[in-house]
XYZ file of C-alpha atoms in Angstrom:
771
model
C 0.088 0.085 -0.095
C 3.146 2.023 1.042
C 4.228 1.874 -2.769
C 0.992 2.984 -4.171
C 1.637 5.725 -6.616
C -0.951 8.380 -8.111
C -1.091 8.479 -11.656
C -1.607 12.049 -12.759
C -2.586 11.725 -16.741
C -4.926 13.980 -18.635
C -7.593 10.716 -18.418
C -7.398 9.481 -14.518
C -9.881 9.747 -12.125
C -7.441 11.282 -10.271
C -7.735 14.686 -12.344
C -11.422 14.175 -11.753
C -11.310 14.174 -8.281
C -8.351 17.104 -8.157
C -10.692 19.213 -10.450
C -13.981 18.309 -8.243
C -11.238 19.730 -4.941
C -10.422 22.345 -6.199
C -13.866 23.587 -7.461
C -14.905 23.062 -3.738
C -11.608 25.318 -3.062
C -13.048 27.710 -4.892
C -15.898 28.391 -3.444
C -14.896 30.257 0.225
C -12.778 32.555 -2.380
C -15.458 33.044 -4.419
C -17.518 34.237 -1.298
C -14.363 35.930 -0.306
C -14.903 38.084 -3.950
C -18.626 38.297 -3.521
C -18.474 39.987 0.058
C -15.634 42.440 -1.363
C -17.693 43.487 -4.452
C -20.976 43.767 -2.137
C -18.695 46.025 0.535
C -17.788 47.905 -2.297
C -21.280 48.488 -3.502
C -22.161 49.361 0.439
C -19.264 52.015 0.302
C -20.455 53.488 -3.044
C -24.258 53.636 -2.714
C -23.429 55.271 1.071
C -21.609 57.828 -0.933
C -24.045 58.448 -3.521
C -26.669 58.470 -1.321
C -24.832 61.430 0.455
C -24.172 62.880 -2.463
C -28.015 62.609 -3.915
C -29.157 64.212 -0.135
C -26.905 67.302 -0.692
C -27.852 67.749 -4.416
C -31.668 67.326 -3.392
C -31.121 70.352 -0.775
C -29.130 72.321 -2.865
C -31.644 71.769 -5.626
C -34.986 72.748 -3.143
C -33.176 75.858 -1.857
C -32.044 76.991 -5.311
C -35.898 76.184 -6.394
C -37.402 77.765 -3.592
C -35.092 80.810 -4.520
C -35.958 81.024 -8.324
C -39.498 80.200 -7.362
C -39.366 83.963 -5.381
C -37.904 85.318 -8.531
C -40.775 84.185 -10.857
C -43.449 85.237 -8.731
C -41.385 89.057 -8.106
C -41.643 88.950 -11.906
C -45.012 88.272 -12.047
C -45.721 91.217 -9.402
C -43.670 93.950 -11.602
C -45.171 93.149 -14.645
C -48.651 93.419 -13.374
C -47.360 97.080 -11.746
C -49.271 99.922 -13.769
C -45.848 102.019 -13.693
C -43.919 99.433 -15.768
C -46.681 98.473 -18.157
C -47.157 102.342 -18.420
C -43.923 103.234 -19.970
C -44.141 100.652 -22.893
C -45.909 103.618 -25.101
C -43.130 105.923 -24.536
C -40.796 106.965 -27.339
C -38.160 108.968 -27.711
C -36.789 111.462 -27.307
C -38.340 110.991 -23.592
C -40.167 113.900 -22.032
C -39.995 114.974 -18.549
C -43.235 112.927 -17.442
C -41.411 110.047 -18.647
C -37.980 110.904 -16.908
C -40.120 110.950 -13.481
C -41.633 107.610 -14.736
C -38.229 106.242 -14.707
C -37.052 107.624 -11.827
C -40.336 105.960 -9.902
C -39.866 102.458 -11.503
C -36.112 102.628 -10.478
C -37.252 103.347 -6.880
C -39.559 100.392 -7.159
C -36.951 97.762 -8.429
C -34.492 99.005 -5.677
C -37.235 98.165 -2.985
C -37.798 94.881 -4.809
C -33.986 94.186 -4.890
C -33.501 94.794 -1.217
C -36.463 92.534 -0.476
C -34.748 89.504 -2.134
C -30.982 89.355 -1.139
C -30.625 86.701 -3.879
C -30.710 89.131 -6.455
C -27.848 90.745 -7.738
C -29.350 93.255 -10.302
C -32.901 93.864 -11.713
C -33.309 95.659 -15.325
C -36.354 96.639 -17.621
C -35.576 96.765 -20.991
C -38.569 98.829 -22.926
C -38.022 97.843 -26.801
C -40.353 101.285 -28.063
C -37.603 103.556 -26.491
C -34.806 101.220 -26.256
C -34.797 101.861 -22.669
C -33.255 99.947 -19.852
C -33.853 100.749 -16.279
C -31.981 99.365 -13.219
C -31.703 99.819 -9.290
C -29.416 102.598 -9.807
C -29.982 104.516 -12.961
C -31.318 104.269 -16.677
C -29.424 103.844 -19.979
C -29.952 102.025 -23.530
C -29.536 98.351 -24.906
C -26.122 98.829 -25.749
C -24.842 99.812 -22.316
C -26.555 96.872 -21.384
C -24.419 94.469 -23.579
C -21.521 95.695 -21.925
C -22.489 95.243 -18.361
C -24.451 91.828 -19.512
C -23.894 89.428 -22.029
C -24.460 85.713 -22.738
C -20.691 85.208 -23.275
C -17.384 87.730 -23.987
C -17.156 86.388 -27.826
C -20.941 87.765 -28.583
C -21.378 90.706 -30.723
C -24.089 93.409 -29.731
C -26.754 92.149 -32.504
C -26.300 88.546 -31.597
C -26.989 89.546 -27.753
C -30.040 91.529 -29.247
C -31.875 88.607 -30.896
C -32.123 87.215 -27.707
C -35.192 90.086 -27.004
C -36.448 89.628 -30.534
C -38.251 86.760 -29.413
C -42.760 87.159 -29.268
C -42.599 85.797 -25.255
C -39.424 85.292 -23.165
C -39.547 83.509 -19.931
C -36.231 81.196 -19.638
C -32.867 80.973 -17.274
C -29.372 82.106 -19.198
C -26.627 81.897 -18.095
C -24.032 85.414 -18.732
C -21.025 87.334 -17.832
C -21.865 90.035 -15.481
C -19.089 92.926 -15.445
C -17.972 94.552 -12.701
C -14.900 96.791 -12.435
C -13.550 96.060 -15.165
C -13.716 92.190 -14.192
C -16.149 89.790 -15.302
C -17.805 87.271 -12.828
C -20.322 84.134 -13.789
C -23.936 85.235 -13.324
C -27.822 83.380 -13.996
C -30.048 85.850 -15.723
C -33.976 84.861 -15.528
C -35.817 86.855 -18.476
C -39.585 87.505 -18.513
C -41.630 89.526 -21.483
C -44.395 91.730 -20.022
C -47.543 90.470 -21.208
C -49.769 92.881 -23.198
C -53.077 92.412 -24.275
C -52.157 94.301 -27.406
C -50.114 92.208 -29.161
C -48.902 94.200 -31.496
C -46.839 96.727 -28.789
C -43.312 96.335 -28.780
C -43.422 95.011 -24.859
C -40.561 95.139 -22.337
C -38.608 92.235 -20.604
C -37.821 92.042 -17.319
C -34.478 90.736 -16.468
C -33.265 89.348 -12.755
C -29.221 88.991 -12.671
C -28.261 86.464 -10.342
C -24.271 85.524 -9.332
C -23.388 82.043 -9.252
C -21.546 82.397 -6.045
C -25.014 83.077 -4.327
C -26.778 80.100 -6.120
C -24.135 78.219 -4.433
C -23.620 80.126 -1.148
C -24.879 76.901 0.978
C -22.722 74.740 -0.637
C -19.624 73.789 0.986
C -17.487 71.986 -1.299
C -14.343 69.563 -0.290
C -10.889 69.928 -2.341
C -11.855 66.232 -3.960
C -15.474 67.423 -4.778
C -17.002 69.679 -7.374
C -20.484 71.015 -7.889
C -21.950 71.641 -11.488
C -25.255 72.853 -12.284
C -26.421 72.506 -16.072
C -29.527 73.714 -17.781
C -31.687 71.958 -20.663
C -29.245 73.421 -23.563
C -26.133 71.687 -21.379
C -24.902 75.454 -20.736
C -22.924 75.459 -17.068
C -25.513 77.552 -15.326
C -22.900 77.651 -11.960
C -20.569 75.747 -10.303
C -17.532 74.999 -7.810
C -13.962 74.052 -9.813
C -15.139 74.657 -13.316
C -14.762 77.388 -15.342
C -16.042 75.904 -18.578
C -18.265 73.014 -18.949
C -15.853 69.777 -19.000
C -16.315 67.580 -22.130
C -17.271 64.450 -20.138
C -20.459 66.322 -19.037
C -23.236 66.261 -20.882
C -26.784 66.963 -20.311
C -28.590 64.387 -22.983
C -26.165 61.595 -21.191
C -27.757 62.314 -17.819
C -30.775 60.809 -18.527
C -33.801 60.279 -15.645
C -34.408 62.154 -12.478
C -31.842 60.972 -10.793
C -28.252 58.770 -11.119
C -24.837 57.496 -11.183
C -22.205 56.545 -13.240
C -18.182 56.937 -13.791
C -16.551 58.563 -16.219
C -12.934 59.808 -16.831
C -11.169 63.369 -16.559
C -8.093 63.814 -17.286
C -6.864 60.572 -17.141
C -8.689 59.708 -13.828
C -11.922 58.039 -13.030
C -14.020 59.829 -11.189
C -18.202 59.239 -9.915
C -20.710 61.305 -11.134
C -24.124 61.458 -9.285
C -26.941 63.745 -10.131
C -30.581 64.973 -9.505
C -33.083 66.977 -11.885
C -35.384 69.656 -11.012
C -38.337 69.590 -11.510
C -39.158 73.282 -11.785
C -36.371 74.516 -14.001
C -35.049 71.004 -15.608
C -31.343 71.771 -14.637
C -29.398 69.228 -13.556
C -27.114 69.246 -10.155
C -24.129 67.176 -10.570
C -21.326 66.037 -7.970
C -18.166 64.917 -9.028
C -16.119 62.874 -6.629
C -12.460 61.203 -7.824
C -13.280 57.187 -7.411
C -10.210 56.900 -5.254
C -12.002 58.162 -2.543
C -13.623 54.949 -2.395
C -10.456 52.819 -2.508
C -9.278 54.301 0.219
C -12.364 53.212 2.364
C -11.758 49.539 0.942
C -8.205 49.275 1.923
C -8.550 47.336 5.060
C -11.165 44.890 3.708
C -9.055 44.512 0.612
C -6.047 43.086 2.857
C -8.469 40.736 4.578
C -9.753 39.159 1.670
C -6.359 38.690 0.397
C -4.679 37.133 4.046
C -8.192 34.829 3.671
C -7.841 33.571 0.352
C -4.322 32.842 0.453
C -4.606 30.639 3.677
C -8.070 28.790 2.191
C -5.177 28.107 -0.529
C -2.963 26.516 1.602
C -4.923 24.383 3.892
C -6.970 23.521 0.991
C -4.510 22.054 -1.016
C -2.650 20.443 1.964
C -6.559 18.581 2.445
C -6.688 17.368 -1.029
C -3.664 15.553 -1.263
C -4.601 13.711 1.833
C -7.870 12.701 0.232
C -6.663 12.359 -3.287
C -4.030 9.920 -1.878
C -6.815 7.778 0.540
C -9.431 7.798 -2.049
C -7.307 5.918 -4.386
C -6.076 3.148 -2.837
C -8.804 1.391 -2.783
C -9.686 1.951 -6.878
C -6.032 0.565 -7.269
C -6.557 -2.627 -5.881
C -10.054 -2.903 -7.553
C -8.585 -2.647 -10.816
C -5.761 -4.870 -10.078
C -8.186 -7.590 -8.976
C -10.177 -7.587 -12.004
C -7.042 -7.272 -14.199
C -6.065 -10.659 -12.918
C -9.071 -12.385 -12.820
C -10.828 -11.243 -15.904
C -7.434 -11.268 -17.959
C -7.735 -8.135 -19.554
C -4.512 -5.316 -18.675
C -4.990 -1.863 -17.643
C -3.737 0.849 -19.757
C -1.481 3.288 -17.681
C -3.399 6.021 -20.061
C -7.123 5.014 -19.414
C -9.514 6.391 -17.327
C -9.927 4.016 -13.955
C -13.871 4.160 -13.880
C -13.854 3.771 -17.173
C -12.351 0.527 -17.265
C -14.338 -0.558 -14.719
C -17.600 0.129 -16.358
C -16.356 -1.714 -19.991
C -15.447 -4.506 -18.008
C -18.737 -4.731 -16.438
C -20.757 -3.983 -19.721
C -19.121 -6.630 -21.393
C -20.011 -9.020 -19.014
C -23.572 -7.835 -18.473
C -23.962 -7.637 -22.719
C -22.716 -11.081 -23.377
C -25.693 -12.311 -20.737
C -28.078 -10.152 -22.089
C -27.242 -11.206 -25.482
C -27.640 -15.298 -24.441
C -31.167 -14.293 -22.636
C -32.047 -12.659 -25.633
C -31.323 -15.154 -28.336
C -33.289 -18.170 -25.714
C -35.993 -15.595 -25.292
C -36.637 -14.959 -29.136
C -35.712 -18.818 -29.907
C -38.883 -19.817 -27.367
C -41.555 -17.142 -28.370
C -40.992 -18.271 -32.411
C -41.398 -21.982 -31.551
C -44.494 -21.014 -28.790
C -45.912 -19.019 -31.666
C -45.832 -21.382 -34.319
C -47.366 -24.363 -31.990
C -50.461 -22.287 -31.013
C -51.258 -21.295 -34.876
C -50.936 -24.879 -35.992
C -53.619 -25.348 -32.758
C -55.768 -22.925 -34.199
C -55.416 -24.135 -37.691
C -56.086 -27.556 -36.232
C -52.493 -28.658 -37.581
C -50.613 -30.428 -34.504
C -47.516 -33.177 -34.486
C -48.770 -36.641 -34.512
C -45.957 -38.139 -32.836
C -45.694 -35.840 -30.013
C -48.096 -36.573 -27.314
C -50.286 -32.806 -26.601
C -49.406 -32.467 -22.945
C -46.074 -32.664 -23.699
C -46.434 -30.043 -26.136
C -48.069 -27.827 -23.455
C -45.643 -28.300 -21.340
C -42.703 -27.673 -23.301
C -44.571 -24.533 -24.224
C -44.965 -23.625 -20.424
C -48.949 -23.619 -21.228
C -51.277 -24.861 -18.478
C -54.687 -25.704 -19.200
C -56.975 -24.893 -16.366
C -60.020 -26.265 -17.910
C -61.322 -27.975 -20.970
C -63.596 -25.044 -22.226
C -61.948 -22.567 -24.873
C -62.963 -19.602 -27.125
C -61.360 -17.562 -29.737
C -60.900 -13.643 -30.004
C -59.784 -12.448 -33.236
C -58.579 -8.422 -33.314
C -58.738 -7.121 -36.981
C -56.748 -3.504 -36.916
C -58.956 -1.199 -39.253
C -57.133 2.008 -38.817
C -53.648 2.665 -36.905
C -54.377 5.624 -35.496
C -51.854 7.745 -34.105
C -49.553 4.641 -35.075
C -50.891 5.109 -38.949
C -48.093 3.818 -40.943
C -46.068 4.542 -43.829
C -44.318 2.596 -46.652
C -40.990 2.386 -44.621
C -42.120 2.169 -41.156
C -44.997 -0.157 -41.471
C -43.341 -3.607 -40.586
C -42.267 -2.044 -37.006
C -45.108 -0.182 -36.538
C -47.584 -2.913 -36.909
C -45.427 -5.217 -34.957
C -45.225 -2.466 -31.975
C -49.070 -2.829 -32.035
C -49.728 -6.361 -32.321
C -47.278 -6.646 -29.084
C -49.518 -3.420 -27.390
C -52.845 -5.551 -28.160
C -51.463 -8.766 -26.781
C -50.148 -6.951 -23.267
C -53.582 -5.065 -23.234
C -55.701 -8.561 -24.016
C -53.473 -10.619 -20.998
C -54.181 -7.882 -18.805
C -57.859 -7.199 -19.568
C -58.214 -11.128 -19.170
C -56.342 -11.425 -15.582
C -55.737 -14.286 -13.606
C -59.005 -15.873 -13.529
C -58.701 -17.066 -17.360
C -55.898 -17.816 -19.307
C -54.775 -16.110 -22.522
C -52.570 -17.618 -24.914
C -51.563 -14.935 -28.186
C -50.478 -15.487 -31.756
C -50.474 -13.985 -34.957
C -52.755 -14.836 -37.857
C -52.311 -13.239 -40.932
C -51.989 -9.622 -39.671
C -54.401 -10.019 -37.107
C -53.909 -11.035 -33.394
C -55.682 -14.060 -32.532
C -56.260 -15.034 -28.682
C -57.377 -18.083 -27.652
C -59.279 -18.134 -23.892
C -59.349 -21.205 -21.657
C -61.845 -20.578 -19.042
C -60.321 -20.936 -15.399
C -64.542 -20.371 -13.864
C -67.027 -21.187 -15.794
C -67.466 -20.184 -19.106
C -69.391 -17.251 -20.119
C -70.177 -15.413 -23.550
C -70.564 -12.136 -21.576
C -67.254 -12.620 -20.293
C -65.845 -12.746 -23.445
C -68.037 -9.654 -24.798
C -66.363 -7.718 -21.770
C -62.896 -8.230 -22.622
C -63.510 -7.329 -26.514
C -65.160 -4.128 -24.989
C -62.070 -3.130 -23.116
C -59.463 -3.800 -25.300
C -60.927 -1.801 -28.165
C -61.651 1.157 -25.975
C -58.225 1.373 -24.036
C -56.280 0.844 -27.518
C -59.265 3.628 -29.150
C -58.782 5.798 -26.249
C -54.934 5.739 -25.734
C -53.954 5.373 -29.008
C -56.852 6.105 -31.621
C -56.531 2.760 -32.809
C -59.738 1.376 -34.533
C -60.401 -2.572 -33.830
C -63.063 -4.936 -35.169
C -63.702 -8.230 -32.680
C -64.583 -11.236 -33.823
C -65.906 -13.617 -31.285
C -66.469 -17.343 -31.536
C -68.429 -19.673 -29.602
C -67.751 -21.589 -26.296
C -65.767 -25.060 -27.281
C -64.729 -28.452 -25.125
C -61.262 -29.911 -25.768
C -58.321 -28.681 -27.260
C -59.756 -30.053 -30.895
C -62.382 -27.219 -30.708
C -60.051 -24.739 -31.071
C -59.385 -25.053 -34.815
C -63.538 -24.653 -35.073
C -63.544 -21.651 -32.810
C -61.268 -19.991 -35.114
C -63.210 -20.856 -37.954
C -66.048 -18.897 -36.702
C -64.146 -15.583 -35.942
C -63.223 -15.655 -39.213
C -66.812 -15.991 -40.281
C -67.949 -13.365 -37.997
C -64.903 -11.128 -39.549
C -66.374 -11.257 -42.815
C -69.742 -10.210 -42.058
C -68.066 -6.802 -40.975
C -68.668 -5.647 -44.495
C -72.868 -5.329 -43.466
C -72.502 -4.395 -39.535
C -69.393 -2.234 -40.420
C -65.722 -2.113 -39.306
C -65.008 -1.146 -35.764
C -67.436 -3.284 -33.961
C -67.896 -6.361 -32.012
C -69.265 -9.601 -33.743
C -70.055 -12.036 -32.242
C -70.625 -15.897 -34.023
C -73.892 -16.447 -32.719
C -75.730 -13.212 -33.260
C -75.312 -13.946 -37.087
C -78.025 -14.846 -39.564
C -78.450 -18.642 -39.909
C -77.674 -20.020 -43.445
C -81.328 -21.037 -43.775
C -82.448 -17.223 -43.043
C -79.858 -16.050 -45.662
C -81.480 -18.848 -48.431
C -84.958 -17.913 -47.510
C -84.035 -13.548 -47.985
C -83.585 -13.380 -51.508
C -85.150 -9.244 -51.958
C -84.682 -5.891 -50.488
C -86.635 -2.763 -49.548
C -86.351 -0.445 -52.188
C -90.102 -0.056 -54.353
C -90.858 2.112 -57.735
C -92.685 4.666 -56.012
C -89.974 5.205 -53.306
C -87.889 5.664 -56.603
C -90.003 8.182 -57.937
C -89.811 10.251 -54.958
C -86.276 10.590 -54.489
C -86.007 11.403 -57.841
C -88.158 14.641 -57.405
C -86.322 15.501 -54.346
C -83.074 15.639 -56.265
C -84.880 17.371 -59.145
C -85.335 20.101 -57.045
C -82.110 20.130 -55.166
C -83.509 19.243 -51.599
C -80.818 17.335 -50.198
C -82.028 16.860 -46.568
C -85.219 15.296 -47.835
C -83.057 13.379 -50.365
C -80.795 12.509 -47.610
C -83.420 11.490 -45.099
C -84.808 9.309 -47.592
C -81.981 7.473 -48.346
C -81.015 7.211 -45.419
C -84.695 5.533 -44.318
C -84.103 2.959 -47.260
C -80.747 1.681 -45.620
C -81.999 1.669 -41.932
C -84.674 -0.430 -43.416
C -82.708 -3.080 -45.263
C -79.734 -3.274 -42.378
C -82.472 -3.809 -39.699
C -83.322 -6.681 -41.706
C -81.059 -9.601 -39.921
C -81.605 -11.501 -43.029
C -79.558 -9.017 -45.315
C -76.541 -10.357 -46.930
C -73.620 -8.873 -48.436
C -74.214 -9.401 -51.577
C -77.853 -7.824 -51.742
C -76.587 -5.013 -49.775
C -73.959 -4.101 -52.596
C -77.085 -4.722 -54.980
C -79.246 -2.343 -53.010
C -75.697 0.223 -53.241
C -75.583 0.040 -56.982
C -79.525 0.443 -56.892
C -79.313 3.760 -55.145
C -76.501 4.986 -57.481
C -78.074 4.308 -60.484
C -81.134 6.132 -59.632
C -78.728 9.181 -59.084
C -77.479 8.601 -62.487
C -80.318 8.434 -63.981
C -81.875 11.608 -62.432
C -78.563 13.546 -63.728
C -79.531 12.496 -67.309
C -82.866 13.959 -66.806
C -82.115 17.526 -65.124
C -79.652 18.160 -68.227
C -77.137 17.488 -70.768
C -74.160 20.731 -70.344
C -71.150 20.064 -70.425
C -70.523 21.225 -66.754
C -72.871 18.475 -65.586
C -70.983 15.878 -68.039
C -67.567 16.695 -66.259
C -69.240 16.848 -62.668
C -70.552 12.921 -63.299
C -66.842 12.240 -64.507
C -65.533 14.109 -61.346
C -67.626 11.823 -58.877
C -66.639 8.358 -60.715
C -69.244 6.970 -58.357
C -68.627 3.343 -59.712
C -65.220 3.088 -58.560
C -65.790 4.862 -55.392
C -68.707 2.350 -54.291
C -66.352 -0.449 -54.850
C -63.667 0.427 -53.191
C -66.023 0.432 -50.167
C -65.143 -1.950 -47.326
C -68.633 -2.016 -45.634
C -72.073 -0.398 -45.788
C -71.697 2.585 -43.739
C -68.602 3.306 -46.326
C -70.787 2.560 -48.941
C -73.399 4.844 -47.352
C -70.958 7.867 -47.024
C -69.991 7.861 -50.856
C -73.590 7.562 -51.564
C -74.237 10.917 -49.188
C -71.285 12.822 -51.321
C -72.504 12.442 -54.488
C -76.271 13.391 -53.697
C -74.914 16.723 -52.166
C -72.706 17.618 -55.132
C -75.755 16.643 -57.053
C -78.359 18.907 -55.125
C -75.911 21.740 -54.889
C -75.298 22.048 -58.828
C -78.761 22.312 -58.902
C -79.199 25.335 -56.164
C -76.322 26.987 -58.076
C -78.040 26.842 -61.592
C -81.094 28.186 -59.649
C -78.820 31.030 -58.183
C -77.328 32.191 -61.159
C -81.075 32.563 -62.404
C -81.874 34.711 -59.694
C -79.047 36.718 -59.555
C -79.568 38.077 -63.189
C -82.617 39.955 -61.749
C -81.168 41.775 -58.956
C -77.758 42.742 -61.170
C -80.774 43.896 -63.703
C -82.003 46.099 -60.982
C -78.716 47.658 -59.538
C -77.614 48.836 -63.183
C -81.061 50.314 -63.364
C -80.720 52.009 -60.138
C -77.030 53.284 -61.036
C -78.907 54.982 -64.451
C -81.657 56.383 -63.081
C -80.554 57.790 -59.644
C -81.242 61.220 -60.418
C -84.951 60.642 -61.094
C -87.291 62.393 -58.875
C -89.819 59.599 -58.707
C -87.412 56.781 -58.144
C -88.836 54.783 -55.964
C -89.488 50.258 -55.202
C -92.843 50.836 -57.287
C -91.148 52.382 -60.198
C -88.912 49.864 -60.357
C -91.487 47.393 -59.988
C -93.241 48.787 -63.338
C -90.050 48.748 -65.302
C -89.729 44.893 -64.922
C -93.102 43.633 -64.382
C -93.796 42.945 -60.803
C -95.062 44.278 -57.788
C -93.268 46.417 -55.242
C -93.642 43.652 -52.526
C -92.445 40.614 -54.476
C -89.493 42.723 -56.097
C -88.314 43.694 -52.713
C -88.510 40.403 -51.095
C -86.019 39.037 -53.918
C -83.851 41.693 -53.879
C -83.020 41.511 -50.556
C -83.058 37.822 -50.602
C -80.119 37.996 -53.382
C -77.982 40.575 -52.195
C -78.879 40.757 -48.344
C -79.856 44.618 -48.845
C -83.072 46.650 -48.865
C -83.640 47.905 -52.327
C -84.978 51.387 -51.202
C -81.486 51.664 -49.036
C -79.619 50.088 -52.279
C -81.612 53.823 -54.014
C -80.849 55.969 -50.469
C -76.798 54.973 -50.621
C -76.269 55.240 -54.409
C -77.618 58.841 -54.100
C -75.768 59.595 -51.095
C -72.725 58.424 -52.906
C -72.831 60.507 -55.755
C -73.860 63.332 -53.316
C -70.429 62.709 -51.578
C -68.774 63.323 -54.599
C -70.733 66.536 -55.337
C -69.487 67.860 -52.080
C -66.177 67.034 -52.252
C -66.140 69.103 -55.384
C -66.895 72.674 -53.224
C -68.806 73.781 -56.232
C -72.172 73.449 -55.568
C -74.707 74.184 -52.788
C -76.287 71.710 -50.694
C -79.648 72.384 -52.254
C -78.357 72.401 -55.858
C -76.562 69.083 -54.856
C -79.565 67.671 -53.326
C -81.646 68.234 -56.736
C -79.197 66.598 -58.746
C -79.113 63.547 -57.072
C -82.938 63.249 -56.736
C -84.197 64.734 -53.642
C -86.463 67.684 -54.017
C -86.908 68.398 -50.555
C -83.419 69.389 -48.996
C -84.899 68.742 -45.470
C -85.918 65.218 -46.497
C -81.868 65.098 -48.314
C -80.242 66.231 -44.906
C -82.346 63.469 -43.021
C -81.588 60.874 -45.439
C -77.988 61.827 -45.348
C -77.096 61.948 -41.768
C -79.449 58.457 -41.025
C -76.556 57.157 -43.157
C -73.101 59.096 -42.565
C -73.908 60.362 -39.346
C -73.492 64.083 -39.830
C -75.620 66.185 -42.128
C -74.377 67.334 -45.985
C -73.618 70.784 -44.502
C -70.965 69.518 -41.586
C -69.560 66.925 -44.068
C -68.645 69.688 -47.317
C -66.590 71.846 -44.380
C -64.954 68.832 -43.381
C -64.414 68.245 -46.945
């Protein structure tokens, strides 16, 4: 045992075990990694939550201040002094200068009340006057003080005030004492009742330092405010908006993502103002997260190294311990079976192949024995059914050799004939295999249904399954019927297989089995009369004497004439009912033989052929007769039920052809009426009576025929025809409604309006306006 060495070839079981142990060892390492990632996300979420909280506070403070400015702008816009100066024009009068001073004083009061505002301006377009809290000036001096950006021209700046209505925030540059500061300007137009006046614009200027006065940024954190135009409204640490910061990229109300700034990764948190749509953005270097995670990272690394060391040692010990019994088992198999073990193969594979070979040899021997035994047993049962037994061998020895035990001297035979294979419907290639499988199913189902009280011996006879029943109790014909019903129902419910089952009488002794088999063949032949898929008992067949006495069937001459009349009128229901009655009367007579049944069917089809000749000799009817091919279809039938179905199909085609011919005659009248209405819809007197006089019919009969052929009332058709033309004329917009009404046959415009609204849902005038 001490000399047992571990083989490390790629197919050895050692490699499989080593892979399994390493997989288990990786579990704590993966858990450590998951914990590290989870801790990172916790730190990240906490920092992000703190940033979002600060941003939301900043957003709320700025939105409240901006809301106060917007309310203040509305108050100024409603001031009579402010609106009264709009009509002033250059040169200004003394009264205008007095108003200037009054307005400036009012603005100074407003500015003093709100320390958030740096300056208030009112720009009057009509007089090109700008009033502030300190003085008044014109637009050019305003441009020198406040502009959107340094490189902007005066003309570009004035385009901002040329808008019809202004109410927006704009980032601007405010010049004070020869230096520039960043600011935000809120502009709002003074609403006038007369939109043709030039109007005025109120301007509030707020320094960005006042916007962010409540924010205390750290050295690492930067704050930025972007408007919807991606303009930098205010910021800490930025002179201009960085390239990586884009308004469209900041989707949603809040968010968090990473980006790069000059090669450094930064964490960006943002929130959106519901009032202004501004984005409040916080930018923090991602390395701050790493500082918080250094201790956790060291702890994770230590646990991973410890897991690798201890796990590797335990893995080696268990590999050696588990491989020793496998090695001993392989040596034992190699010595006893004489099969050498290849050093490069898998140990489990060697053991599995050795066991599989042993089992395969055993199964092959058992299979050959079983196949041989079944073939001999089946041959014996076939000879027993046909009455051909070996004379040199005693019958009791043959039964014992084939393991057939007789419980009583009473025997019967069931014969199963497959009419339709259902789910196992076969094709040319797979037919033998599927037939064999279905025979196997029938055999097993029959043996299960017969049970333990009786014995069943089943074999194949001419593509049918013959079942010899040996009664273990008192023989009973109802027991045979029960077996047939259950087998037939099981195959139909589970596989959709249709069976015809023939049942023999009960006979005594083994030598009565051939007679019972002949009885099942006779009963199976009678399915031509009873139909396939039935259970046919030999004792229910008509006797030979009864068949000889019956030499006719029911189909008198007056019944044939009545059937011909029904067919000529195209009445399929009555014709079919009469044929069903004729067949029912004959089939219910138990003395009807198969030849007489076929003669009856030939008689019925002959009646249909004679009727077709009497109806007409047109080419289309001759073609219909050739297509139906009645004789060949009838001769291909296997039972009276199939013959009945074929008769019904021929009858349906004949009656349908007659009905179509009559329908074509009737349709000519409706087509003529339609053409007449289309050509005469403009006639004022066009109505049902006028159309009836044209075709020599009464109004009621004409209406009834037109409704039956077209599905529409004649009066509605006349109205719809007139309205279609009226809609075309209304679309042209050249005639009045009264003129159009007269052109389409309406003398009274009220009648025209009422009918038009009834069918179209609106009046003609409304329809014309829509067009």
